[in-house]
Amino acid sequence: GAVVSQHPSRVICKSGTSVKIECRSLDFQATTMFWYRQFPKQSLMLMATSNEGSKATYEQGVEKDKFLINHASLTLSTLTVTSAHPEDSSFYICSAREGSGGGETQYFGPGTRLLVL
Amino acid sequence: RKEVEQDPGPFNVPEGATVAFNCTYSNSASQSFFWYRQDCRKEPKLLMSVYSSGNEDGRFTAQLNRASQYISLLIRDSKLSDSATYLCVVNLNTGFQKLVFGTGTRLLVSP
């Protein structure tokens, strides 16, 4: 099956620093990638949808200047949490969809656990 | 009202038991439906899609009732390895795909 990787798997950082998370589709081209966030005992919440070569579409309540998304190629999207604060500590998961009309299946990355001290 | 609602559980069952999970969704325009499985501190993984006609995959049976906006998952002959959180997921398909996740139902299968 399709494989999506994320790096790093775990990050611990000081408050005020920026953290970049990479999401890669390893064996397929992903025209659309999605970024989710999951707080403990809560559901995955979509943060933004990213299409290759265009600006990301953010969900209501997600600050686009704080969560910078870049989808520069068909296999790579990055999420940068700028000036991270303890309340940004969460499990960040990306997913990728193959092709432009390539069905509905989203393939999820293994997630990145962020802890901001 | 949450877009996708599930009983959080946990459901504690012995090995071999049959267990059923339910889920309701609020948006009648939802296009497609899924059950995902999420193990502790891991990403969600697709278990099965859900169709109105009902579908079965081994010990797992999923059912959709569009009129009632209700989705179910039945697990027969539970195994220890079935212990996980089961997420009900709805695709709103508002122009492009948008998956909405329920908070999940936790299943604990004991020996």
mmCIF file of C-alpha atoms in Angstrom:
data_model
loop_
_atom_site.group_PDB
_atom_site.id
_atom_site.type_symbol
_atom_site.label_atom_id
_atom_site.label_comp_id
_atom_site.label_asym_id
_atom_site.label_seq_id
_atom_site.Cartn_x
_atom_site.Cartn_y
_atom_site.Cartn_z
ATOM 1 C CA GLY A 1 0.000 0.000 0.000
ATOM 2 C CA ALA A 2 0.905 3.644 -0.287
ATOM 3 C CA VAL A 3 3.379 4.952 2.264
ATOM 4 C CA VAL A 4 3.546 8.369 3.842
ATOM 5 C CA SER A 5 6.398 9.352 6.108
ATOM 6 C CA GLN A 6 6.722 12.166 8.618
ATOM 7 C CA HIS A 7 9.785 13.662 10.156
ATOM 8 C CA PRO A 8 10.550 14.129 12.962
ATOM 9 C CA SER A 9 8.472 11.628 14.881
ATOM 10 C CA ARG A 10 8.922 13.520 18.115
ATOM 11 C CA VAL A 11 9.973 17.063 18.985
ATOM 12 C CA ILE A 12 10.575 18.757 22.301
ATOM 13 C CA CYS A 13 11.271 22.464 22.075
ATOM 14 C CA LYS A 14 11.287 25.624 24.123
ATOM 15 C CA SER A 15 8.455 28.107 23.973
ATOM 16 C CA GLY A 16 8.985 30.688 21.235
ATOM 17 C CA THR A 17 10.898 28.478 18.842
ATOM 18 C CA SER A 18 9.659 27.358 15.427
ATOM 19 C CA VAL A 19 9.282 23.734 14.486
ATOM 20 C CA LYS A 20 9.127 22.307 10.976
ATOM 21 C CA ILE A 21 7.444 18.991 10.253
ATOM 22 C CA GLU A 22 7.897 17.226 6.922
ATOM 23 C CA CYS A 23 5.394 14.949 5.254
ATOM 24 C CA ARG A 24 6.450 12.841 2.281
ATOM 25 C CA SER A 25 4.582 10.473 0.014
ATOM 26 C CA LEU A 26 7.138 7.764 -0.702
ATOM 27 C CA ASP A 27 5.709 5.809 -3.598
ATOM 28 C CA PHE A 28 3.082 8.013 -5.167
ATOM 29 C CA GLN A 29 2.478 11.597 -6.187
ATOM 30 C CA ALA A 30 0.216 13.471 -3.830
ATOM 31 C CA THR A 31 -1.464 16.484 -5.344
ATOM 32 C CA THR A 32 -3.322 17.026 -2.091
ATOM 33 C CA MET A 33 -2.007 16.698 1.431
ATOM 34 C CA PHE A 34 -3.879 17.275 4.639
ATOM 35 C CA TRP A 35 -2.649 18.361 8.056
ATOM 36 C CA TYR A 36 -4.470 17.253 11.187
ATOM 37 C CA ARG A 37 -3.967 17.854 14.875
ATOM 38 C CA GLN A 38 -5.090 15.556 17.686
ATOM 39 C CA PHE A 39 -5.156 16.540 21.339
ATOM 40 C CA PRO A 40 -5.320 13.792 23.993
ATOM 41 C CA LYS A 41 -8.630 11.920 24.031
ATOM 42 C CA GLN A 42 -9.972 14.078 21.219
ATOM 43 C CA SER A 43 -10.658 13.452 17.566
ATOM 44 C CA LEU A 44 -8.377 14.322 14.702
ATOM 45 C CA MET A 45 -9.136 17.850 13.594
ATOM 46 C CA LEU A 46 -8.332 19.005 10.085
ATOM 47 C CA MET A 47 -6.115 22.071 10.180
ATOM 48 C CA ALA A 48 -5.562 22.711 6.498
ATOM 49 C CA THR A 49 -5.641 21.245 3.031
ATOM 50 C CA SER A 50 -2.617 21.756 0.873
ATOM 51 C CA ASN A 51 -2.527 21.474 -2.898
ATOM 52 C CA GLU A 52 0.764 21.278 -4.728
ATOM 53 C CA GLY A 53 1.846 24.621 -6.064
ATOM 54 C CA SER A 54 -0.907 26.670 -4.467
ATOM 55 C CA LYS A 55 -1.732 28.209 -1.125
ATOM 56 C CA ALA A 56 -3.148 26.009 1.581
ATOM 57 C CA THR A 57 -6.782 26.231 2.603
ATOM 58 C CA TYR A 58 -7.084 26.605 6.346
ATOM 59 C CA GLU A 59 -9.982 25.476 8.492
ATOM 60 C CA GLN A 60 -11.839 28.013 10.564
ATOM 61 C CA GLY A 61 -9.969 28.922 13.718
ATOM 62 C CA VAL A 62 -6.549 27.844 12.444
ATOM 63 C CA GLU A 63 -4.110 30.746 12.201
ATOM 64 C CA LYS A 64 -2.418 30.689 8.817
ATOM 65 C CA ASP A 65 0.413 32.918 10.019
ATOM 66 C CA LYS A 66 1.167 30.585 12.884
ATOM 67 C CA PHE A 67 0.913 27.308 10.993
ATOM 68 C CA LEU A 68 2.792 27.799 7.747
ATOM 69 C CA ILE A 69 2.225 25.159 5.113
ATOM 70 C CA ASN A 70 4.315 24.658 2.024
ATOM 71 C CA HIS A 71 3.567 22.062 -0.636
ATOM 72 C CA ALA A 72 6.345 22.704 -3.101
ATOM 73 C CA SER A 73 6.418 19.315 -4.782
ATOM 74 C CA LEU A 74 4.145 16.379 -5.442
ATOM 75 C CA THR A 75 5.824 14.348 -2.726
ATOM 76 C CA LEU A 76 6.544 16.852 0.018
ATOM 77 C CA SER A 77 4.525 19.140 2.253
ATOM 78 C CA THR A 78 5.843 20.931 5.314
ATOM 79 C CA LEU A 79 4.102 22.390 8.331
ATOM 80 C CA THR A 80 5.966 24.992 10.355
ATOM 81 C CA VAL A 81 4.645 25.863 13.781
ATOM 82 C CA THR A 82 5.976 29.368 14.329
ATOM 83 C CA SER A 83 6.702 30.719 17.815
ATOM 84 C CA ALA A 84 5.391 27.552 19.415
ATOM 85 C CA HIS A 85 3.749 27.743 22.837
ATOM 86 C CA PRO A 86 2.789 24.999 25.299
ATOM 87 C CA GLU A 87 -0.814 25.001 24.021
ATOM 88 C CA ASP A 88 0.525 23.942 20.609
ATOM 89 C CA SER A 89 1.706 20.671 22.130
ATOM 90 C CA SER A 90 -0.196 18.011 20.239
ATOM 91 C CA PHE A 91 0.002 15.086 17.832
ATOM 92 C CA TYR A 92 0.316 16.402 14.275
ATOM 93 C CA ILE A 93 -0.592 13.983 11.497
ATOM 94 C CA CYS A 94 -0.420 14.470 7.773
ATOM 95 C CA SER A 95 -2.174 12.502 5.095
ATOM 96 C CA ALA A 96 -1.839 12.387 1.361
ATOM 97 C CA ARG A 97 -4.237 11.627 -1.434
ATOM 98 C CA GLU A 98 -2.957 10.143 -4.625
ATOM 99 C CA GLY A 99 -3.548 12.021 -7.863
ATOM 100 C CA SER A 100 -6.097 14.669 -8.613
ATOM 101 C CA GLY A 101 -9.006 12.339 -9.093
ATOM 102 C CA GLY A 102 -7.377 9.369 -7.505
ATOM 103 C CA GLY A 103 -10.216 8.206 -5.335
ATOM 104 C CA GLU A 104 -10.983 9.037 -1.761
ATOM 105 C CA THR A 105 -8.360 7.140 0.137
ATOM 106 C CA GLN A 106 -6.107 9.219 2.301
ATOM 107 C CA TYR A 107 -2.878 7.630 3.456
ATOM 108 C CA PHE A 108 -1.773 8.815 6.862
ATOM 109 C CA GLY A 109 1.726 9.485 8.062
ATOM 110 C CA PRO A 110 2.855 8.105 11.420
ATOM 111 C CA GLY A 111 2.444 11.477 13.114
ATOM 112 C CA THR A 112 4.713 13.905 14.921
ATOM 113 C CA ARG A 113 4.388 14.379 18.632
ATOM 114 C CA LEU A 114 5.212 17.974 19.601
ATOM 115 C CA LEU A 115 5.898 19.010 23.181
ATOM 116 C CA VAL A 116 6.516 22.677 23.825
ATOM 117 C CA LEU A 117 8.025 23.459 27.204
ATOM 118 C CA ARG B 1 -23.859 19.278 18.061
ATOM 119 C CA LYS B 2 -20.767 17.396 16.930
ATOM 120 C CA GLU B 3 -20.633 16.456 13.261
ATOM 121 C CA VAL B 4 -19.768 12.861 14.103
ATOM 122 C CA GLU B 5 -20.731 11.381 17.457
ATOM 123 C CA GLN B 6 -19.548 8.179 19.042
ATOM 124 C CA ASP B 7 -19.761 6.604 22.463
ATOM 125 C CA PRO B 8 -16.190 6.945 23.797
ATOM 126 C CA GLY B 9 -16.408 3.681 25.759
ATOM 127 C CA PRO B 10 -14.321 1.891 26.801
ATOM 128 C CA PHE B 11 -15.966 -1.337 25.833
ATOM 129 C CA ASN B 12 -14.412 -4.132 27.868
ATOM 130 C CA VAL B 13 -15.100 -7.546 26.334
ATOM 131 C CA PRO B 14 -13.618 -11.031 26.677
ATOM 132 C CA GLU B 15 -11.910 -12.763 23.794
ATOM 133 C CA GLY B 16 -14.407 -14.343 21.448
ATOM 134 C CA ALA B 17 -17.173 -11.875 22.219
ATOM 135 C CA THR B 18 -19.175 -9.967 19.647
ATOM 136 C CA VAL B 19 -19.184 -6.192 20.068
ATOM 137 C CA ALA B 20 -20.982 -3.435 18.192
ATOM 138 C CA PHE B 21 -20.155 0.246 17.873
ATOM 139 C CA ASN B 22 -22.496 2.951 16.700
ATOM 140 C CA CYS B 23 -21.974 6.363 15.239
ATOM 141 C CA THR B 24 -24.262 9.175 14.131
ATOM 142 C CA TYR B 25 -23.479 12.056 11.800
ATOM 143 C CA SER B 26 -25.227 15.382 11.452
ATOM 144 C CA ASN B 27 -24.626 16.431 7.853
ATOM 145 C CA SER B 28 -27.129 14.732 5.566
ATOM 146 C CA ALA B 29 -25.042 15.721 2.547
ATOM 147 C CA SER B 30 -22.183 13.472 3.655
ATOM 148 C CA GLN B 31 -20.998 11.379 0.780
ATOM 149 C CA SER B 32 -18.967 8.493 2.076
ATOM 150 C CA PHE B 33 -18.232 6.783 5.329
ATOM 151 C CA PHE B 34 -15.414 4.839 6.899
ATOM 152 C CA TRP B 35 -14.233 3.086 10.000
ATOM 153 C CA TYR B 36 -10.623 3.669 10.973
ATOM 154 C CA ARG B 37 -8.644 1.990 13.696
ATOM 155 C CA GLN B 38 -6.172 3.936 15.835
ATOM 156 C CA ASP B 39 -3.749 2.270 18.194
ATOM 157 C CA CYS B 40 -2.366 4.190 21.152
ATOM 158 C CA ARG B 41 -0.048 7.001 20.044
ATOM 159 C CA LYS B 42 -0.208 5.912 16.390
ATOM 160 C CA GLU B 43 -1.796 7.252 13.244
ATOM 161 C CA PRO B 44 -5.288 6.095 12.180
ATOM 162 C CA LYS B 45 -5.483 3.258 9.682
ATOM 163 C CA LEU B 46 -8.386 2.531 7.388
ATOM 164 C CA LEU B 47 -10.336 -0.497 8.552
ATOM 165 C CA MET B 48 -13.126 -0.464 5.995
ATOM 166 C CA SER B 49 -15.444 1.709 3.979
ATOM 167 C CA VAL B 50 -19.142 1.629 4.795
ATOM 168 C CA TYR B 51 -21.877 1.178 2.208
ATOM 169 C CA SER B 52 -25.652 1.351 2.421
ATOM 170 C CA SER B 53 -25.908 -2.249 1.352
ATOM 171 C CA GLY B 54 -23.703 -3.262 4.251
ATOM 172 C CA ASN B 55 -20.313 -4.806 3.834
ATOM 173 C CA GLU B 56 -18.274 -7.459 5.529
ATOM 174 C CA ASP B 57 -14.551 -8.047 5.819
ATOM 175 C CA GLY B 58 -13.777 -11.189 7.744
ATOM 176 C CA ARG B 59 -14.938 -10.699 11.308
ATOM 177 C CA PHE B 60 -15.931 -7.080 10.669
ATOM 178 C CA THR B 61 -19.302 -5.947 9.372
ATOM 179 C CA ALA B 62 -20.188 -2.332 8.675
ATOM 180 C CA GLN B 63 -23.614 -0.905 8.043
ATOM 181 C CA LEU B 64 -24.930 2.491 6.979
ATOM 182 C CA ASN B 65 -28.432 3.843 7.413
ATOM 183 C CA ARG B 66 -28.654 7.108 5.490
ATOM 184 C CA ALA B 67 -32.208 7.850 6.585
ATOM 185 C CA SER B 68 -31.197 7.723 10.240
ATOM 186 C CA GLN B 69 -27.670 9.059 9.596
ATOM 187 C CA TYR B 70 -26.334 6.133 11.532
ATOM 188 C CA ILE B 71 -23.289 3.932 11.004
ATOM 189 C CA SER B 72 -22.386 0.735 12.795
ATOM 190 C CA LEU B 73 -19.447 -1.634 13.116
ATOM 191 C CA LEU B 74 -19.797 -5.193 14.351
ATOM 192 C CA ILE B 75 -16.780 -7.223 15.402
ATOM 193 C CA ARG B 76 -17.282 -10.951 15.832
ATOM 194 C CA ASP B 77 -15.011 -13.361 17.693
ATOM 195 C CA SER B 78 -12.961 -10.547 19.244
ATOM 196 C CA LYS B 79 -9.207 -11.029 19.436
ATOM 197 C CA LEU B 80 -6.777 -9.439 21.856
ATOM 198 C CA SER B 81 -5.268 -7.642 18.881
ATOM 199 C CA ASP B 82 -8.585 -5.902 18.221
ATOM 200 C CA SER B 83 -7.960 -3.693 21.258
ATOM 201 C CA ALA B 84 -7.757 -0.168 19.848
ATOM 202 C CA THR B 85 -9.818 2.948 19.321
ATOM 203 C CA TYR B 86 -12.278 2.755 16.438
ATOM 204 C CA LEU B 87 -12.927 6.021 14.638
ATOM 205 C CA CYS B 88 -16.081 6.733 12.681
ATOM 206 C CA VAL B 89 -15.201 8.973 9.758
ATOM 207 C CA VAL B 90 -17.419 10.873 7.355
ATOM 208 C CA ASN B 91 -16.401 12.471 4.087
ATOM 209 C CA LEU B 92 -18.263 15.745 3.596
ATOM 210 C CA ASN B 93 -16.988 16.018 0.046
ATOM 211 C CA THR B 94 -17.636 19.762 -0.028
ATOM 212 C CA GLY B 95 -16.104 20.418 -3.430
ATOM 213 C CA PHE B 96 -13.088 18.397 -2.430
ATOM 214 C CA GLN B 97 -12.587 15.716 0.113
ATOM 215 C CA LYS B 98 -12.866 16.614 3.781
ATOM 216 C CA LEU B 99 -12.791 13.836 6.338
ATOM 217 C CA VAL B 100 -14.468 14.493 9.673
ATOM 218 C CA PHE B 101 -13.448 12.175 12.492
ATOM 219 C CA GLY B 102 -15.422 11.100 15.513
ATOM 220 C CA THR B 103 -13.633 11.022 18.860
ATOM 221 C CA GLY B 104 -13.501 7.250 18.666
ATOM 222 C CA THR B 105 -14.727 4.303 20.700
ATOM 223 C CA ARG B 106 -12.140 2.490 22.755
ATOM 224 C CA LEU B 107 -12.234 -1.306 22.756
ATOM 225 C CA LEU B 108 -10.379 -3.440 25.283
ATOM 226 C CA VAL B 109 -10.390 -7.181 24.649
ATOM 227 C CA SER B 110 -9.231 -9.229 27.598
ATOM 228 C CA PRO B 111 -8.119 -12.887 27.815
#
